[in-house]
Amino acid sequence: MTVLIAGCGDLGTEAGLRFAAAGHEVIGLRRSPEKLPGEIRGVRADLSQEVPALPADAGTVVIALAADASTEEAYRAAYVDGLSHVLDAVDRQAVPPRRILLISSTAVYPDAGGAVVDESTPTKPTRFSGKILLEAEELLFSRAGESQAVVLRLGGIYGPGRTRLIDQVRSGKAVIPSQPKHTNRIHRDDAAAMIVHLATMEQEPDAVYVGVDNESAELGDVLRFLAKELQFPEPPARPASDDGPGDKRCSNQRLLSTGFTFTYPSYKEGYRAILAGEGVRHP
Ligand SMILES: NC(=O)c1ccc[n+]([C@@H]2O[C@H](COP(=O)([O-])OP(=O)(O)OC[C@H]3O[C@@H](n4cnc5c(N)ncnc54)[C@H](OP(=O)(O)O)[C@@H]3O)[C@@H](O)[C@H]2O)c1
């Protein structure tokens, strides 16, 4: 099978390497294909501007584009225009791909006051990022066949070189929220493994999966854990009035029911591997 990865960055490259190791031909579309490793055939395309040429035998299409900036305009260019151009290219295929997998985000769910959120929870994003990602999901479902379209809503990705919380603890800038505030996280490698799993599993996939690890942890616990691992003092607590956006606990039960298993079931295993220097961030 040929796998096409549109927006082949850190996550897309890790997934591509795994598809290649399993014997698939992998093509990565991006504006700077020269950054891709030899296992992935790079093709230059600016997907927010142009309809790419796809190989005739693309059996799986993965869309893992990310916005260049945290603005409405940049989000729309990547997630809506980019997806739309990939779907235009798919429409020209004589043989349609078996699966089209869109990488989305748990940002499509509103804050839920600490309640559990899963695929059946209504999507009511409050911020522009979630609204535009939801628009992209709806675009996929309206244009791709019911049995083709799969959306993977990832939590916050951490991994090699993606060390925001570690850096906060090291620099003394970390603060522990005064109210319980959950963080729904996924190690980059497990997110990549999910992409391969959902694209290749025998059983007919559902339309949507939540992609987070097994432990929706309190941010304060993650920061305390990192401080301990790094042998730094425990970060101070934040004043109660200054906690920022709310709270939700994402469930990965549907994904687990497909037989997916985690290399890093919680932040503890994942961060220990990062602190031990395992893995690299793909450019
Ligand atoms: N960060 C998180 O915590 C998080 C959480 C949930 C979901 N996600 C989703 O995870 C996905 C992958 O993220 P990532 O970490 O792999 O991001 P990344 O490393 O920034 O990769 C995104 C890739 O998209 C390519 N790209 C961007 N605009 C493009 C365009 N107009 N045409 C062609 N290629 C374009 C970029 O390559 P070039 O610059 O070479 O074009 C880049 O390599 C994204 O869909 C993101 O929304 C992320």
Coordinates of C-alpha atoms and ligand atoms in Angstrom, one line a residue:
M1 CA 0.0 0.0 0.0
T2 CA 1.1 3.6 -0.7
V3 CA 0.6 6.0 2.2
L4 CA 0.3 9.7 1.6
I5 CA 1.0 12.0 4.5
A6 CA -0.1 15.5 3.9
G7 CA 1.7 17.8 6.3
C8 CA 4.6 15.5 7.1
G9 CA 6.2 17.2 10.2
D10 CA 7.1 15.7 13.6
L11 CA 4.0 13.5 13.9
G12 CA 3.6 12.8 10.2
T13 CA 7.3 11.8 9.9
E14 CA 7.2 9.5 12.9
A15 CA 4.0 7.8 11.5
G16 CA 5.6 7.6 8.1
L17 CA 8.7 5.9 9.4
R18 CA 6.5 3.3 11.1
F19 CA 4.5 2.8 7.9
A20 CA 7.7 2.4 6.0
A21 CA 9.1 -0.1 8.6
A22 CA 5.9 -2.1 8.0
G23 CA 6.7 -2.4 4.3
H24 CA 4.6 0.4 2.9
E25 CA 5.7 3.0 0.4
V26 CA 5.4 6.5 2.0
I27 CA 5.1 9.9 0.4
G28 CA 5.3 13.0 2.5
L29 CA 3.8 16.3 1.2
R30 CA 5.1 19.6 2.7
R31 CA 6.7 22.9 1.6
S32 CA 10.1 21.7 2.7
P33 CA 10.4 18.1 1.6
E34 CA 14.2 18.1 1.9
K35 CA 13.8 17.8 5.6
L36 CA 12.3 14.3 5.4
P37 CA 14.3 11.1 6.1
G38 CA 15.2 8.8 3.2
E39 CA 12.5 6.3 4.1
I40 CA 9.8 8.9 3.1
R41 CA 9.6 10.2 -0.5
G42 CA 9.2 13.9 -0.2
V43 CA 7.0 15.9 -2.6
R44 CA 6.9 19.7 -2.4
A45 CA 3.5 21.3 -2.1
D46 CA 1.9 24.3 -0.4
L47 CA -1.4 22.7 0.4
S48 CA -3.1 25.9 1.5
Q49 CA -2.6 27.2 -2.0
E50 CA -2.5 24.2 -4.4
V51 CA -4.1 20.9 -5.2
P52 CA -1.3 18.3 -5.0
A53 CA -0.8 15.4 -7.5
L54 CA -1.4 12.1 -5.7
P55 CA 0.1 8.7 -6.6
A56 CA -2.5 6.6 -8.4
D57 CA -2.3 3.9 -5.7
A58 CA -2.6 6.0 -2.5
G59 CA -4.5 3.5 -0.3
T60 CA -4.3 5.6 2.8
V61 CA -4.2 9.4 3.2
V62 CA -3.2 11.0 6.5
I63 CA -3.7 14.7 7.0
A64 CA -1.4 16.0 9.7
L65 CA -1.0 19.7 8.7
A66 CA -0.3 22.2 11.5
A67 CA -0.9 25.9 11.3
D68 CA 2.1 28.3 11.0
A69 CA 0.8 30.6 13.7
S70 CA -1.9 30.8 16.4
T71 CA -4.2 33.0 14.4
E72 CA -7.6 32.3 12.8
E73 CA -6.2 33.0 9.4
A74 CA -3.3 30.6 9.7
Y75 CA -5.6 27.9 11.2
R76 CA -8.0 28.3 8.3
A77 CA -5.2 28.2 5.7
A78 CA -3.8 24.9 7.1
Y79 CA -6.8 23.0 8.4
V80 CA -9.6 24.1 6.0
D81 CA -7.9 25.2 2.8
G82 CA -5.2 22.5 3.1
L83 CA -7.7 19.7 3.7
S84 CA -9.9 21.0 0.9
H85 CA -7.1 20.8 -1.6
V86 CA -6.1 17.3 -0.5
L87 CA -9.7 16.2 -0.9
D88 CA -9.8 17.9 -4.4
A89 CA -6.8 15.7 -5.3
V90 CA -8.5 12.6 -3.8
D91 CA -11.6 13.3 -6.0
R92 CA -9.4 13.0 -9.1
Q93 CA -8.2 9.5 -8.1
A94 CA -9.4 6.6 -10.2
V95 CA -9.2 4.3 -7.2
P96 CA -10.3 6.1 -4.0
P97 CA -8.2 5.6 -0.9
R98 CA -9.4 3.0 1.6
R99 CA -9.0 5.4 4.5
I100 CA -8.6 9.2 4.9
L101 CA -7.4 10.0 8.4
L102 CA -7.6 13.6 9.7
I103 CA -5.5 14.6 12.7
S104 CA -7.7 16.9 14.8
S105 CA -7.6 17.9 18.5
T106 CA -9.5 17.6 21.7
A107 CA -9.8 21.4 21.4
V108 CA -13.2 20.7 19.7
Y109 CA -14.6 19.9 23.1
P110 CA -15.6 22.6 25.4
D111 CA -14.2 22.8 29.0
A112 CA -16.3 20.4 31.0
G113 CA -15.8 21.4 34.6
G114 CA -13.7 18.3 35.2
A115 CA -16.2 15.9 33.6
V116 CA -15.3 13.0 31.4
V117 CA -15.3 13.7 27.6
D118 CA -15.4 11.0 24.9
E119 CA -16.5 10.7 21.3
S120 CA -20.2 10.9 22.3
T121 CA -19.7 14.3 24.0
P122 CA -21.2 17.2 22.0
T123 CA -18.5 19.3 20.3
K124 CA -19.0 22.9 21.3
P125 CA -15.6 24.6 20.9
T126 CA -15.3 28.0 22.5
R127 CA -12.1 29.2 21.0
F128 CA -11.3 29.8 17.3
S129 CA -8.8 26.9 17.2
G130 CA -11.4 24.3 18.1
K131 CA -14.0 25.9 15.9
I132 CA -11.8 25.7 12.8
L133 CA -10.7 22.2 13.5
L134 CA -14.4 21.2 13.8
E135 CA -15.1 22.9 10.5
A136 CA -12.3 20.8 9.0
E137 CA -13.8 17.6 10.5
E138 CA -17.2 18.5 9.0
L139 CA -15.6 19.2 5.7
L140 CA -14.0 15.7 5.7
F141 CA -17.3 14.0 6.6
S142 CA -19.2 15.9 4.0
R143 CA -16.7 15.1 1.2
A144 CA -15.3 11.6 2.0
G145 CA -17.2 8.4 2.0
E146 CA -18.6 7.2 5.4
S147 CA -16.3 4.2 5.5
Q148 CA -13.3 6.2 4.4
A149 CA -13.2 9.2 6.9
V150 CA -11.6 8.8 10.3
V151 CA -10.9 11.7 12.7
L152 CA -8.3 11.3 15.4
R153 CA -8.7 14.0 18.1
L154 CA -5.3 14.2 19.9
G155 CA -4.7 15.6 23.3
G156 CA -1.6 17.8 23.9
I157 CA 1.4 16.2 22.2
Y158 CA 4.6 15.9 24.1
G159 CA 7.7 14.0 23.1
P160 CA 11.4 14.3 22.2
G161 CA 12.2 18.1 21.9
R162 CA 8.6 18.9 22.9
T163 CA 9.4 19.8 26.4
R164 CA 7.3 22.8 27.4
L165 CA 6.5 21.6 30.9
I166 CA 10.0 20.3 31.6
D167 CA 11.4 23.7 30.5
Q168 CA 8.9 25.5 32.7
V169 CA 10.0 23.5 35.7
R170 CA 13.7 24.0 34.9
S171 CA 13.3 27.7 34.5
G172 CA 11.3 28.2 37.7
K173 CA 8.3 29.5 35.6
A174 CA 6.0 26.5 36.4
V175 CA 3.0 27.2 38.6
I176 CA 0.6 24.7 40.1
P177 CA -3.0 25.6 39.5
S178 CA -4.9 26.3 42.7
Q179 CA -8.0 24.3 41.4
P180 CA -7.8 20.8 39.9
K181 CA -7.0 21.2 36.2
H182 CA -6.6 18.1 34.1
T183 CA -4.1 17.8 31.2
N184 CA -4.9 15.3 28.5
R185 CA -1.6 14.2 27.0
I186 CA -0.2 11.9 24.3
H187 CA 3.4 11.0 23.6
R188 CA 4.3 11.7 20.0
D189 CA 5.3 8.1 19.4
D190 CA 2.0 6.7 20.7
A191 CA 0.1 9.3 18.5
A192 CA 2.1 8.0 15.5
A193 CA 1.4 4.4 16.4
M194 CA -2.4 5.3 16.6
I195 CA -2.3 6.6 13.1
V196 CA -0.7 3.4 11.8
H197 CA -3.1 1.3 13.9
L198 CA -6.3 3.1 12.7
A199 CA -5.1 3.1 9.1
T200 CA -4.3 -0.5 8.9
M201 CA -6.6 -2.3 11.4
E202 CA -8.8 -5.0 9.9
Q203 CA -12.0 -3.9 11.7
E204 CA -14.1 -1.1 10.2
P205 CA -13.1 2.0 12.1
D206 CA -15.5 4.4 13.8
A207 CA -15.7 7.9 12.5
V208 CA -14.0 9.5 15.5
Y209 CA -11.4 8.5 18.1
V210 CA -10.1 10.5 21.0
G211 CA -6.3 10.0 21.1
V212 CA -5.0 10.5 24.7
D213 CA -3.1 8.3 27.0
N214 CA -4.6 6.3 29.9
E215 CA -4.2 8.9 32.5
S216 CA -5.9 12.3 32.4
A217 CA -3.7 13.7 35.1
E218 CA -3.9 16.9 37.1
L219 CA -1.4 19.4 35.8
G220 CA -0.2 20.0 39.3
D221 CA 0.7 16.3 39.7
V222 CA 2.6 16.3 36.4
L223 CA 4.6 19.4 37.4
R224 CA 5.4 17.9 40.9
F225 CA 6.5 14.6 39.2
L226 CA 8.8 16.5 36.8
A227 CA 10.2 18.6 39.6
K228 CA 11.0 15.4 41.5
E229 CA 12.5 13.7 38.5
L230 CA 14.7 16.8 37.8
Q231 CA 15.5 17.2 41.5
F232 CA 14.1 20.8 41.4
P233 CA 12.0 22.4 44.2
E234 CA 8.2 21.9 43.9
P235 CA 6.7 24.8 41.8
P236 CA 4.6 27.3 43.7
A237 CA 0.8 27.4 43.6
R238 CA -0.9 30.0 41.4
P239 CA -3.4 32.5 43.0
A240 CA -6.9 31.1 42.8
S241 CA -8.2 33.9 40.6
D242 CA -5.7 33.3 37.8
D243 CA -6.3 29.7 36.6
G244 CA -7.1 30.3 33.0
P245 CA -9.3 28.0 30.8
G246 CA -11.2 25.2 32.5
D247 CA -11.0 21.5 32.7
K248 CA -11.9 18.2 31.0
R249 CA -10.9 14.6 31.3
C250 CA -10.7 12.9 28.0
S251 CA -11.4 9.1 27.7
N252 CA -9.6 6.8 25.3
Q253 CA -11.9 3.8 25.9
R254 CA -13.0 3.6 22.2
L255 CA -9.4 3.5 21.0
L256 CA -8.5 0.8 23.6
S257 CA -11.5 -1.3 22.5
T258 CA -9.8 -1.6 19.0
G259 CA -6.9 -3.4 20.7
F260 CA -4.5 -0.4 20.7
T261 CA -1.7 -0.6 23.3
F262 CA 0.5 2.2 24.5
T263 CA 4.2 2.4 24.8
Y264 CA 3.7 5.3 27.2
P265 CA 0.5 4.7 29.1
S266 CA 0.9 7.8 31.2
Y267 CA 3.0 10.9 31.4
K268 CA 5.3 9.2 33.9
E269 CA 6.7 6.6 31.4
G270 CA 6.7 9.2 28.6
Y271 CA 8.6 11.9 30.5
R272 CA 11.0 9.4 31.9
A273 CA 11.9 8.3 28.4
I274 CA 12.3 12.0 27.3
L275 CA 14.5 12.8 30.3
A276 CA 16.6 9.7 29.4
G277 CA 17.2 11.3 26.0
E278 CA 15.2 8.8 24.0
G279 CA 14.0 9.8 20.5
V280 CA 14.4 12.9 18.4
R281 CA 12.0 15.5 17.2
H282 CA 11.5 15.4 13.4
P283 CA 12.1 18.7 11.7
Ligands
LIG1 N1 0.7 20.2 19.2 C1 -0.2 19.6 19.9 O1 -0.2 19.5 21.1 C2 -1.4 19.0 19.1 C3 -2.5 18.6 19.8 C4 -3.6 18.0 19.1 C5 -3.5 17.9 17.7 N2 -2.3 18.3 17.1 C6 -2.2 18.1 15.6 O2 -1.2 17.2 15.3 C7 -0.9 17.4 13.9 C8 0.6 17.3 13.6 O3 1.3 18.1 14.5 P1 2.9 18.1 14.4 O4 3.4 18.2 15.8 O5 3.5 17.1 13.5 O6 3.2 19.5 13.7 P2 4.4 20.0 12.8 O7 5.7 19.3 13.3 O8 4.4 21.5 12.8 O9 4.1 19.4 11.4 C9 3.2 20.0 10.5 C10 3.7 20.0 9.1 O10 2.7 20.6 8.3 C11 3.5 21.1 7.2 N3 2.7 22.2 6.6 C12 2.2 23.3 7.3 N4 1.5 24.1 6.4 C13 1.6 23.5 5.2 C14 1.2 23.8 3.9 N5 0.5 24.9 3.6 N6 1.5 22.9 2.9 C15 2.1 21.8 3.1 N7 2.6 21.4 4.3 C16 2.4 22.2 5.3 C17 4.8 21.6 7.8 O11 5.9 21.4 6.9 P3 6.5 22.6 5.9 O12 6.7 23.8 6.8 O13 7.7 22.0 5.3 O14 5.4 22.8 4.9 C18 5.0 20.7 9.0 O15 6.0 19.8 8.7 C19 -1.5 18.7 13.5 O16 -2.6 18.4 12.7 C20 -1.9 19.3 14.8 O17 -3.0 20.2 14.6 C21 -1.3 18.9 17.7

